[in-house]
CSV table of C-alpha atoms in Angstrom, one decimal:
chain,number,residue,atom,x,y,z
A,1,UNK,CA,0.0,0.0,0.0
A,2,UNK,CA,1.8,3.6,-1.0
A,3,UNK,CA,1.8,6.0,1.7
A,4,UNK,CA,0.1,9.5,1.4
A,5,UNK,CA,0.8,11.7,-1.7
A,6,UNK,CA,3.5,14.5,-1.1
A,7,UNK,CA,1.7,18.2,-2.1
A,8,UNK,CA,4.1,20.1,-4.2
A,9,UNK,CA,3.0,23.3,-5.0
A,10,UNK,CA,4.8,25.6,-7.7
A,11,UNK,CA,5.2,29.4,-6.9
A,12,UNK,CA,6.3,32.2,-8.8
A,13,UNK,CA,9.5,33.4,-8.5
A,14,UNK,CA,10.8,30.2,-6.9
A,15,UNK,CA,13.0,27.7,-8.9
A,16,UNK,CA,12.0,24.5,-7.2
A,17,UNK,CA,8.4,23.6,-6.2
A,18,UNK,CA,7.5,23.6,-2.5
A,19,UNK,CA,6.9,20.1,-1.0
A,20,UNK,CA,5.1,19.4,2.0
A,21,UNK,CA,5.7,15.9,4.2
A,22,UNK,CA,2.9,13.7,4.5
A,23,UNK,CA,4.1,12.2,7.4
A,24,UNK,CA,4.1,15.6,9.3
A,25,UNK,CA,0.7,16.2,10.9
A,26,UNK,CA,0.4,19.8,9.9
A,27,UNK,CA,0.4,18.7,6.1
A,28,UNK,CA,-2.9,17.5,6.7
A,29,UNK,CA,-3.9,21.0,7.7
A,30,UNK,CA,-2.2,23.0,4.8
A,31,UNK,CA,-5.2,24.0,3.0
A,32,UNK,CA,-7.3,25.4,6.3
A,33,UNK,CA,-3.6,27.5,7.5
A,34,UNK,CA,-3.0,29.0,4.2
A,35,UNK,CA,-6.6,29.8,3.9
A,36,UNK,CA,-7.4,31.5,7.7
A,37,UNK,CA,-3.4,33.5,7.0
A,38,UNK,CA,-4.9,35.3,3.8
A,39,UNK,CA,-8.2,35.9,5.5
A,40,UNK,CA,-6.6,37.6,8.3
A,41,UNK,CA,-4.1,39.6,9.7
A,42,UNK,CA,-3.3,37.5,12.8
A,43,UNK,CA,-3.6,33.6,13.1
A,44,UNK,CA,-2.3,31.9,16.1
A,45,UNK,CA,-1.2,28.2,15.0
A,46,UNK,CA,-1.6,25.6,18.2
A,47,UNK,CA,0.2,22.3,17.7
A,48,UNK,CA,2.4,19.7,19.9
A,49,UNK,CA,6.1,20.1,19.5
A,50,UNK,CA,7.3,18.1,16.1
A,51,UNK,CA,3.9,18.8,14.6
A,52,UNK,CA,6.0,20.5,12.0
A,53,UNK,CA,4.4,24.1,12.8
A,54,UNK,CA,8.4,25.5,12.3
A,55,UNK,CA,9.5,24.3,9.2
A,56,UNK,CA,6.3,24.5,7.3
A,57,UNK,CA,4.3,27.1,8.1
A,58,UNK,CA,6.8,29.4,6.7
A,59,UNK,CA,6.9,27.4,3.1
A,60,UNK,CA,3.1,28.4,3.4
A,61,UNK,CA,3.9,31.9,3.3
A,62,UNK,CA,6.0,32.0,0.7
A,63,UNK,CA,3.2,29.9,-1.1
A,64,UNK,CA,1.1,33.1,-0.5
A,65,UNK,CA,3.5,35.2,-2.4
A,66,UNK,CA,4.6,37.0,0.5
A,67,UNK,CA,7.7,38.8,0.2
A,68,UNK,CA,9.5,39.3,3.4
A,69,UNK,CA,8.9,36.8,5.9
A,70,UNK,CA,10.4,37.5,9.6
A,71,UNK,CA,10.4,34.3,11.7
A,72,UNK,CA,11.6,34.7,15.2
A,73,UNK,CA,12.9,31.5,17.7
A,74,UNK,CA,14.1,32.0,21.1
A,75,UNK,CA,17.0,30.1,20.5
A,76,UNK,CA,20.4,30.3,19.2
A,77,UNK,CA,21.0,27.1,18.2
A,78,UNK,CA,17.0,26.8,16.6
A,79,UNK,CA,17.8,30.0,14.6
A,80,UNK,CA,20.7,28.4,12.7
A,81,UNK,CA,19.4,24.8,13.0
A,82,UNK,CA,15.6,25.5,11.5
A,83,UNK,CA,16.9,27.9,8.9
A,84,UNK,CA,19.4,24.9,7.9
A,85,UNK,CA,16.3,23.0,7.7
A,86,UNK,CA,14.2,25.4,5.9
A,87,UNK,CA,17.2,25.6,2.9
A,88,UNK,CA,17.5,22.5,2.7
A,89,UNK,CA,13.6,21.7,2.2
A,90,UNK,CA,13.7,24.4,-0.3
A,91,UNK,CA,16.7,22.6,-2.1
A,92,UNK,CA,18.4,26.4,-2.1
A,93,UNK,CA,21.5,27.4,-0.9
A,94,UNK,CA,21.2,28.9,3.0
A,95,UNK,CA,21.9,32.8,2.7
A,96,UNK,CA,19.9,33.2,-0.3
A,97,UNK,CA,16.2,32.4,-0.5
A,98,UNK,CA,16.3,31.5,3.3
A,99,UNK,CA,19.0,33.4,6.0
A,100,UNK,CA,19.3,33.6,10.0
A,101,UNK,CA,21.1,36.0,12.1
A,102,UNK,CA,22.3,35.2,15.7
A,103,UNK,CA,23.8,37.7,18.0
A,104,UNK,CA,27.2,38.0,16.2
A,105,UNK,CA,26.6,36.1,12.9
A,106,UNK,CA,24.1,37.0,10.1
A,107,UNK,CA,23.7,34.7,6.8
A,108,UNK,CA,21.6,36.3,4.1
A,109,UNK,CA,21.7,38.4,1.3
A,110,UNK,CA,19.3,40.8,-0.9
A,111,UNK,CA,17.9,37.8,-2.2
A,112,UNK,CA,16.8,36.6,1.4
A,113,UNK,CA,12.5,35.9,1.7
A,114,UNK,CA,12.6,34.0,4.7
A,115,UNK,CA,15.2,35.5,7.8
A,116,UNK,CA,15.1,32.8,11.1
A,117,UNK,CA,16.3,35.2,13.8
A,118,UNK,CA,16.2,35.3,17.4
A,119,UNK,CA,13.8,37.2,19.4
A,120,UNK,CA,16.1,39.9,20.6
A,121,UNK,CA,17.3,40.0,16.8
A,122,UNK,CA,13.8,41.1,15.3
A,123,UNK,CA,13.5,42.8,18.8
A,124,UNK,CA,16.9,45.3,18.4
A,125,UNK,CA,15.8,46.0,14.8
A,126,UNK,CA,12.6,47.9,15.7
A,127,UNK,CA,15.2,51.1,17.2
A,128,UNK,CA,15.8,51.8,13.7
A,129,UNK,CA,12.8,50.4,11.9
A,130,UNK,CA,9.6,51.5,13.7
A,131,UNK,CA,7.1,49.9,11.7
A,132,UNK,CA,9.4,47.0,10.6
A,133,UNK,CA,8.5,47.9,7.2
A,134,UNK,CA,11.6,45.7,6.1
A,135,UNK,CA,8.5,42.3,6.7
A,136,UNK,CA,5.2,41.9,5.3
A,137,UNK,CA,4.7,38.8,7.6
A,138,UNK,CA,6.3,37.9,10.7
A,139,UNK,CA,6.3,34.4,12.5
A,140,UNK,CA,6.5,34.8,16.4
A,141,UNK,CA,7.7,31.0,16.9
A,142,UNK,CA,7.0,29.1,20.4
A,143,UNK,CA,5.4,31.8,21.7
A,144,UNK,CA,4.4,29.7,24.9
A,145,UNK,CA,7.9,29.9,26.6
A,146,UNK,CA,6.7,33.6,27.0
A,147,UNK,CA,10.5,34.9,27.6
A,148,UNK,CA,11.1,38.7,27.7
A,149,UNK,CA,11.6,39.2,24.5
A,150,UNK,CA,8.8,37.1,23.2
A,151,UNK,CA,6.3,39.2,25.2
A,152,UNK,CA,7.8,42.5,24.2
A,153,UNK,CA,7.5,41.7,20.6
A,154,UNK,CA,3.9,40.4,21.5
A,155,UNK,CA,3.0,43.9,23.0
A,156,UNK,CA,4.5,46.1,20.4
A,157,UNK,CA,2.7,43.6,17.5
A,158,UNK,CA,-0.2,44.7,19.0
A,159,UNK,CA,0.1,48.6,18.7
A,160,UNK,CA,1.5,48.0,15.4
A,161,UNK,CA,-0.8,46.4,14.1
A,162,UNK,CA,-3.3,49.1,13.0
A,163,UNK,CA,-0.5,51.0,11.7
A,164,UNK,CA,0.3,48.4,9.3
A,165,UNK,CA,-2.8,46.8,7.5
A,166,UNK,CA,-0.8,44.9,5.3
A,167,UNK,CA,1.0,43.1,7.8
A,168,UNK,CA,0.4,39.3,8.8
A,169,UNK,CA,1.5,37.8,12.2
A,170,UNK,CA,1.4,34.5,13.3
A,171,UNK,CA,1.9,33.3,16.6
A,172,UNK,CA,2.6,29.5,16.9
A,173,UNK,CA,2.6,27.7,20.4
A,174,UNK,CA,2.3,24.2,21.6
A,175,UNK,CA,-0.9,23.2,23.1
A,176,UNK,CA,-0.6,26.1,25.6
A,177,UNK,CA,-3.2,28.7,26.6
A,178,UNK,CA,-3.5,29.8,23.2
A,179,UNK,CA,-6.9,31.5,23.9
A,180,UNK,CA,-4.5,33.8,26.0
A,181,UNK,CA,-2.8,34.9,22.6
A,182,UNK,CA,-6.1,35.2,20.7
A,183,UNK,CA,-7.2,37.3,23.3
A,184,UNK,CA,-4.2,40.1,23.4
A,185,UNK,CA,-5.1,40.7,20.1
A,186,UNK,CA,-8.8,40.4,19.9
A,187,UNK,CA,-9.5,44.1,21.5
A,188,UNK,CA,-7.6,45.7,18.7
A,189,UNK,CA,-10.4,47.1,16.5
A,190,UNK,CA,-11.2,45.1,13.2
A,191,UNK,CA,-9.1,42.2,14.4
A,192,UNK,CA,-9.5,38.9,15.3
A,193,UNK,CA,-7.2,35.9,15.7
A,194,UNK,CA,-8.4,32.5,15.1
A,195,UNK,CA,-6.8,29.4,16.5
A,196,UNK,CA,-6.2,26.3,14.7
A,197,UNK,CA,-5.1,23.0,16.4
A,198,UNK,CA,-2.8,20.8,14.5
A,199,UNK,CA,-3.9,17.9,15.9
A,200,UNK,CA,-2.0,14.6,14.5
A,201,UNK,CA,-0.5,11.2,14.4
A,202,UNK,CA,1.7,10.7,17.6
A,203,UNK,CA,2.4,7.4,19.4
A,204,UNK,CA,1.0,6.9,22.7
A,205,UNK,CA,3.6,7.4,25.4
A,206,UNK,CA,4.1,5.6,28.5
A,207,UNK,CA,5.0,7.3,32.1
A,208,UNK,CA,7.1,5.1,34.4
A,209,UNK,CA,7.6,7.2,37.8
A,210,UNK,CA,11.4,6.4,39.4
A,211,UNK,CA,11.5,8.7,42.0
A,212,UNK,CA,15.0,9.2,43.6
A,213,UNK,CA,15.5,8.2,47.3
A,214,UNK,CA,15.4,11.3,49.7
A,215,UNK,CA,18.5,12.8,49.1
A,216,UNK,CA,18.0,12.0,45.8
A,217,UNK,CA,19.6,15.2,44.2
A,218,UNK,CA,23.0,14.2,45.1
A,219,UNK,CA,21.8,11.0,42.9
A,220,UNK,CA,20.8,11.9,40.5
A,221,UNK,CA,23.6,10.2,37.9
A,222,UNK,CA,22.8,6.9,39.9
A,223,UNK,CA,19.2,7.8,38.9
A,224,UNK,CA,19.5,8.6,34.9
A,225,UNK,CA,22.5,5.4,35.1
A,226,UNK,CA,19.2,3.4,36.0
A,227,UNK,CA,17.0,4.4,34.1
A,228,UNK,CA,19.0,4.3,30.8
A,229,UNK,CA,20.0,0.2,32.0
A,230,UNK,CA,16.1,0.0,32.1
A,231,UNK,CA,15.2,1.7,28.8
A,232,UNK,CA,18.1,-0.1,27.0
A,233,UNK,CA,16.9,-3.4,27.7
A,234,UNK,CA,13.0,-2.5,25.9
A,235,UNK,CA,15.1,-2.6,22.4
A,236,UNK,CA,16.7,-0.3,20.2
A,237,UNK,CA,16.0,3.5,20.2
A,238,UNK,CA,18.1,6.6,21.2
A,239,UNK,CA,17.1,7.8,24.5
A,240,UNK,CA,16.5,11.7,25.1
A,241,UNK,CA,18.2,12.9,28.7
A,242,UNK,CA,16.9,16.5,29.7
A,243,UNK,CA,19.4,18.2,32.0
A,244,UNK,CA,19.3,21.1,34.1
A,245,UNK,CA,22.8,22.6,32.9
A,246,UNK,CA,26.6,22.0,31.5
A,247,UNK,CA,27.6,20.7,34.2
A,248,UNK,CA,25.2,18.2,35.3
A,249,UNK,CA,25.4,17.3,31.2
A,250,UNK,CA,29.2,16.6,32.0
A,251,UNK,CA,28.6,14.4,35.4
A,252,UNK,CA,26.1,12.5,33.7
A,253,UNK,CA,28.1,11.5,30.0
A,254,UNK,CA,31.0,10.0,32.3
A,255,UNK,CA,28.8,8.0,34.2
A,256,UNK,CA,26.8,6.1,31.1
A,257,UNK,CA,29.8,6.2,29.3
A,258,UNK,CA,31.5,4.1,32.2
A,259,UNK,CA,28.4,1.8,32.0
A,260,UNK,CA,30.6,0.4,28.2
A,261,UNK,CA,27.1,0.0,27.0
A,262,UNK,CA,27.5,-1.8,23.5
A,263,UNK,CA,27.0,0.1,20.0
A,264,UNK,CA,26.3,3.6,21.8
A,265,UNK,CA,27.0,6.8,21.7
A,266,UNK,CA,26.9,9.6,23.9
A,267,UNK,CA,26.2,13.4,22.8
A,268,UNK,CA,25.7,16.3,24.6
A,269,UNK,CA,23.2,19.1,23.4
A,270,UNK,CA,23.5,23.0,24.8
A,271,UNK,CA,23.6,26.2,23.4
A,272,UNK,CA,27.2,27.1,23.7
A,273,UNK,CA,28.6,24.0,21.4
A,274,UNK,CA,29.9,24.7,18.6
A,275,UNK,CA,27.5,24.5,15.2
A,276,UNK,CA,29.6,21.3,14.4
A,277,UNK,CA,29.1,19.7,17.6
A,278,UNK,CA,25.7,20.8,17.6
A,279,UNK,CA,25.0,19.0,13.9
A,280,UNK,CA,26.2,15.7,15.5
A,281,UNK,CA,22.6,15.3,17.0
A,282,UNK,CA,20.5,15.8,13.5
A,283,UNK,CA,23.4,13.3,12.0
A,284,UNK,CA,22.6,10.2,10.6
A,285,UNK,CA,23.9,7.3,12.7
A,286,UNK,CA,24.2,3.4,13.8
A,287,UNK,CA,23.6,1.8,17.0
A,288,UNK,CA,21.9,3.8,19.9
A,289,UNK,CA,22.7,7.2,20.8
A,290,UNK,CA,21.9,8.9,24.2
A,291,UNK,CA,21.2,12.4,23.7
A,292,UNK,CA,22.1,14.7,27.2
A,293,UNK,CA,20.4,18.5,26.9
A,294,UNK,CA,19.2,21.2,28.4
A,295,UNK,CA,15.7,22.7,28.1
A,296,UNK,CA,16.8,23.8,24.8
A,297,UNK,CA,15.6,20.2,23.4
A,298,UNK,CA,12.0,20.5,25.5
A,299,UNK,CA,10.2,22.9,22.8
A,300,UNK,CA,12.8,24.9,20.4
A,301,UNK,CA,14.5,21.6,19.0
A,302,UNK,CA,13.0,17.8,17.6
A,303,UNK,CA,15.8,15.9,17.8
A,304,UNK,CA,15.0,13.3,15.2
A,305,UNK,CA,14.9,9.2,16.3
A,306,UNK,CA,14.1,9.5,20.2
A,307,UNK,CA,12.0,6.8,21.2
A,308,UNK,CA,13.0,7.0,24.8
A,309,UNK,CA,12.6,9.9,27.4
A,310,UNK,CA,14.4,10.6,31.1
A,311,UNK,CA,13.4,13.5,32.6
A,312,UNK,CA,14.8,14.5,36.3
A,313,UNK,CA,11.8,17.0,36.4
A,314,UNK,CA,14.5,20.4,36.7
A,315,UNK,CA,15.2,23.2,35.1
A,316,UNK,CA,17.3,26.4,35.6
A,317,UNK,CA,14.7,28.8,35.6
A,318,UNK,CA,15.6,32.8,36.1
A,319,UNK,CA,14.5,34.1,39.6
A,320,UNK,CA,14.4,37.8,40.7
A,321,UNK,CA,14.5,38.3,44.7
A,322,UNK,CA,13.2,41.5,46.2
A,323,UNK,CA,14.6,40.6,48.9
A,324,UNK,CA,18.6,40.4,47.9
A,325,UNK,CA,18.1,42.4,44.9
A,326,UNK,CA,19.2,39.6,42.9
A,327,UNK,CA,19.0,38.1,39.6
A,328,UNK,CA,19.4,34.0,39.8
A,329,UNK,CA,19.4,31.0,38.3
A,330,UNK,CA,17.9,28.1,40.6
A,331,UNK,CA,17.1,24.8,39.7
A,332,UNK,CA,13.4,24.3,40.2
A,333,UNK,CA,11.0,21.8,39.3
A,334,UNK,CA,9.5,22.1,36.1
A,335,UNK,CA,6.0,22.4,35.4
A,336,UNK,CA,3.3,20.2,34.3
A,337,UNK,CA,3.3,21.5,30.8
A,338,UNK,CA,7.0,21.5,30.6
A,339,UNK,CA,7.1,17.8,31.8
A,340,UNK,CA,4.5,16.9,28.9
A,341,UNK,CA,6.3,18.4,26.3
A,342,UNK,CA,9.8,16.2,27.2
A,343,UNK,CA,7.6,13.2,27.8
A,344,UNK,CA,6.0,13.8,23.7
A,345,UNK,CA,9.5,13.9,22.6
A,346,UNK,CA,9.3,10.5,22.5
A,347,UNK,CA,6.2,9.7,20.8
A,348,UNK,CA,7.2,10.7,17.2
A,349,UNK,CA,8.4,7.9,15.6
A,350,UNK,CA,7.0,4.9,17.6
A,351,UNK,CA,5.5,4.1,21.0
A,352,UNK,CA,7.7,5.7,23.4
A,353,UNK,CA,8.7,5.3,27.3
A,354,UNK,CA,9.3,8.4,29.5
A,355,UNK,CA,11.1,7.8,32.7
A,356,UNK,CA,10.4,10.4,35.0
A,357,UNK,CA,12.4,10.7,38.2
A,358,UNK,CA,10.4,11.7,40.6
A,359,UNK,CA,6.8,11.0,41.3
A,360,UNK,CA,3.3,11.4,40.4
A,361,UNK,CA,1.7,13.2,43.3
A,362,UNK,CA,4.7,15.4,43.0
A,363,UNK,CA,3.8,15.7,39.4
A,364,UNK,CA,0.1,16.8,40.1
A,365,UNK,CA,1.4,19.2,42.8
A,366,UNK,CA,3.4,21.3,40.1
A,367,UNK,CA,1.7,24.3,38.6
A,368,UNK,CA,0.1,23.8,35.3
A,369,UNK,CA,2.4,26.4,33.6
A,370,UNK,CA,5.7,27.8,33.8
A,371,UNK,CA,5.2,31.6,35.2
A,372,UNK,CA,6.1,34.2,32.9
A,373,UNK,CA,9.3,36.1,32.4
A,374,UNK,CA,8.0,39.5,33.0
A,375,UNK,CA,6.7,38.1,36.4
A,376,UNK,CA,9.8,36.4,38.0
A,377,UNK,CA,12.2,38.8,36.4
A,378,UNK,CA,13.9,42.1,37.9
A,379,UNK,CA,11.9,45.0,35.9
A,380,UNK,CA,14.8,47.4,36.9
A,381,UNK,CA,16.1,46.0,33.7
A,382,UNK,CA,12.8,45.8,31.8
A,383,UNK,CA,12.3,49.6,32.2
A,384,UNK,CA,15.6,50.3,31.1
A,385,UNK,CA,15.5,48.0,28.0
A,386,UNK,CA,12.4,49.5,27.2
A,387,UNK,CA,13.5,53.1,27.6
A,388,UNK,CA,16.4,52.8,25.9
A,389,UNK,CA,14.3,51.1,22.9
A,390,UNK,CA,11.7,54.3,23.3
A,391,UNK,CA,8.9,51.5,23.6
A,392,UNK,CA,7.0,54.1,26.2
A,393,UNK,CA,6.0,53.2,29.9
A,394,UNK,CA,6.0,50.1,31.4
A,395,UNK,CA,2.6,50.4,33.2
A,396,UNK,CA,1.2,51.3,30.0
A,397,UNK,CA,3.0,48.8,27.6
A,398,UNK,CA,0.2,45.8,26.6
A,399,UNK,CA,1.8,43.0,28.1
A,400,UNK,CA,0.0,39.7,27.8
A,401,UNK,CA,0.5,39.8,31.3
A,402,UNK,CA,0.8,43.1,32.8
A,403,UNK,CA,3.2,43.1,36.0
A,404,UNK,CA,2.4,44.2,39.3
A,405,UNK,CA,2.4,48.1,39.9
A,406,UNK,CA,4.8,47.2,42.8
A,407,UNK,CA,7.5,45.8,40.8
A,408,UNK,CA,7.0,48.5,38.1
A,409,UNK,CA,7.6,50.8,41.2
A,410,UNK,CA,10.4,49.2,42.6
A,411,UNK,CA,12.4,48.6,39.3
A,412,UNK,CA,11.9,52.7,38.9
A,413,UNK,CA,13.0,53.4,42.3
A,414,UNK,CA,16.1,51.4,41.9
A,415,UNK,CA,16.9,52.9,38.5
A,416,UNK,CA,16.7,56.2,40.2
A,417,UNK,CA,19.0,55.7,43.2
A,418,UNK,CA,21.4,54.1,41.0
A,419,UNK,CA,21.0,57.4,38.7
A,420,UNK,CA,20.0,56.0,35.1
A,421,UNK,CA,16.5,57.4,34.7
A,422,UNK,CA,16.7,61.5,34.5
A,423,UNK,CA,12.6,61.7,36.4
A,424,UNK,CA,10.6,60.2,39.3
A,425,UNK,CA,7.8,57.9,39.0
A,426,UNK,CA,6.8,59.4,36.0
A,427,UNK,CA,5.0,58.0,32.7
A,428,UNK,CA,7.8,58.5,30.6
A,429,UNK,CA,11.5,58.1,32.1
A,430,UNK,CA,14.4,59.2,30.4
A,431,UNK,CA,18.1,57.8,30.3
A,432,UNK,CA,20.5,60.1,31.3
A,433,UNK,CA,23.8,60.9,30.0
């Protein structure tokens, strides 16, 4: 029996047609997404990670004819990676049709239809492009990790918005309180922003709680060491480790490495490898590889193969405290949602097995979401960013979350002692010399 047909789809001013795989569950959606994008300005696309949502929806757009297509990623390491993707689909050399730009490194030309950027990237631009009249459509990608950024962008879409008619945005998400992001843009007059759920083939997942004993952060190796002697013997499959940082990536590669387990290898995944190192991981390969990473695999990243998941339940998660003044870093337990998303890693190519090491009433006491940025984050340096960007007042800015007039307060007062901001607790602040 032949599989589903591939859609290929000729557009003008493209030498090769645009193909669309069956096998990836937005496919099946293609006609209703590139229907509800030219029917309106702002479209919010709701799918699990792997549904495809990256990588195609922007082929869509340039099936539309349009021109200029900005597509933002929170990530590094997904900039350069998707937009590698992207060229390749398009059988065109990367820096032409399709470019990224990282902090530091920019690949595209005149020719470029389709930039992959980082937030900040599209973010820095608007100080000398108000309007960001450069983009006729722009592609706010995994808008549910809600960083700064991501929610800046979000607010200043919003004013913009009636300024530029001609404009498409798109907001993709996992599953995620989407309504939240039809919302923010539902009171702008005239608009409206319909969600679409790409709903689609993914293999049921099992949950196998492993809690660690009581002290069990200092064993945590011991606990992943398990864990990967239980997953190994189910069969073959390359096993996904999520990690709360470089360090803890290190620790844990010595140890399964020590194990001499036969035919496997071990890679590590973070945003400071190099690109090389980082390619290792899309590379095709024999035998079993374990896969150790950061968050950075949980949403912006599909690593291709995994059929296994171990997830510790951590995360590094930025932290401002009042109390010290401080900005930190501390490991907390991740979030229902969060846990969800690293447990579907492993349900894309076959039944998969997520081991989670803790267990499930601590599972169902975690909070359904990961709080926003805005509203763990010291606005001291939110006010000054947005200042120094001329974005207005922060008490006035549309957040999708507005932040407590306390914060706002205290971020301003501590900008003032420290003598950055020229007037009180004023609408509009100025830098000073």
């Amino acid at each position: 029996m032949s599989g589903p047909e591939v859609l290929s789809v000729r557009v003008p001013g493209l030498t090769n047609p645009i193909t669309y795989d069956p096998a990836l569950p937005i496919s099946l959606w293609h006609d209703e997404i590139a229907r509800t994008i030219a029917e309106h300005q702002v479209v919010v696309i709701a799918g699990e990670t792997g549904s495809g949502k990256t990588t195609q929806l922007p082929k869509i757009c340039l099936e539309l004819g349009r021109k200029s297509i900005g597509h933002t990623q929170p990530r590094r390491i997904a900039a350069r990676s998707v937009a590698e993707r992207v060229a390749e689909e398009l059988h065109t050399p990367l820096g032409e049709l399709v470019g990224y730009q990282v902090r530091f490194t920019r690949q595209a030309s005149k020719q470029t239809r389709l930039k992959i950027m980082t937030d900040g990237v599209l973010l820095a631009e608007i100080s000398h492009d108000r309007d960001l009249r450069r983009y006729d459509t722009i592609i706010i990608d995994e808008a549910h990790e809600r960083s700064l950024n991501i929610d800046f962008l979000l607010g200043y879409l919003k004013v913009l918005l009636p300024r530029r008619p001609d404009l498409k945005v798109i907001i993709t998400s996992a599953t995620i309180d989407t309504d939240r992001f039809a919302a923010h843009f539902a009171d702008v007059d005239g608009l409206s922003a319909p969600i679409i759920e790409v709903s689609g083939r993914t293999y049921p997942v099992e949950i196998r709680y492993r809690p660690l004993l009581a002290d069990g952060e200092a064993d945590q190796v011991g606990g992943i060491c398990a864990a990967v002697s239980e997953l190994t013997a189910l069969g073959d499959g390359d096993i996904l480790v999520f990690c709360s940082g470089e360090r803890d990536i290190r620790d844990a590669a010595e140890a399964i490495t020590a194990m001499d387990l036969r035919r496997t290898e071990v890679l590590p995944l973070y945003a400071r490898l190099s690109a090389a190192e980082q390619h290792r991981v899309f590379s095709a390969h024999t035998g079993r590889r374990i896969v150790l990473a950061t968050n950075v695999a949980e949403t912006s990243l599909t690593v291709p193969g995994i059929r296994y998941v171990i997830d510790p339940g951590t995360a590094r998660i930025s932290r401002y405290s009042a109390r010290t003044k401080v900005q930190r870093l501390p490991i907390e337990p991740v979030s229902q949602a969060s846990a969800n998303q690293r447990a579907g890693r492993c349900g894309r190519v076959a039944p998969g097995v997520c081991i989670r090491l803790y267990d499930e009433e601590d599972f169902a006491g975690r909070p359904e979401f990961t709080e926003p940025e805005i509203l763990r984050t010291n606005l001291a340096s939110v006010i000054l960013q947005m200042t120094a960007a001329d974005l207005g007042a922060i008490a006035t800015f549309p957040f999708v979350e507005p932040p407590d007039g306390t914060q706002i307060n205290d971020g301003l007062r501590l900008l003032m002692e420290l003598g950055a901001l020229s007037s009180g607790l004023g609408e509009r602040p100025r830098l000073t010399g």
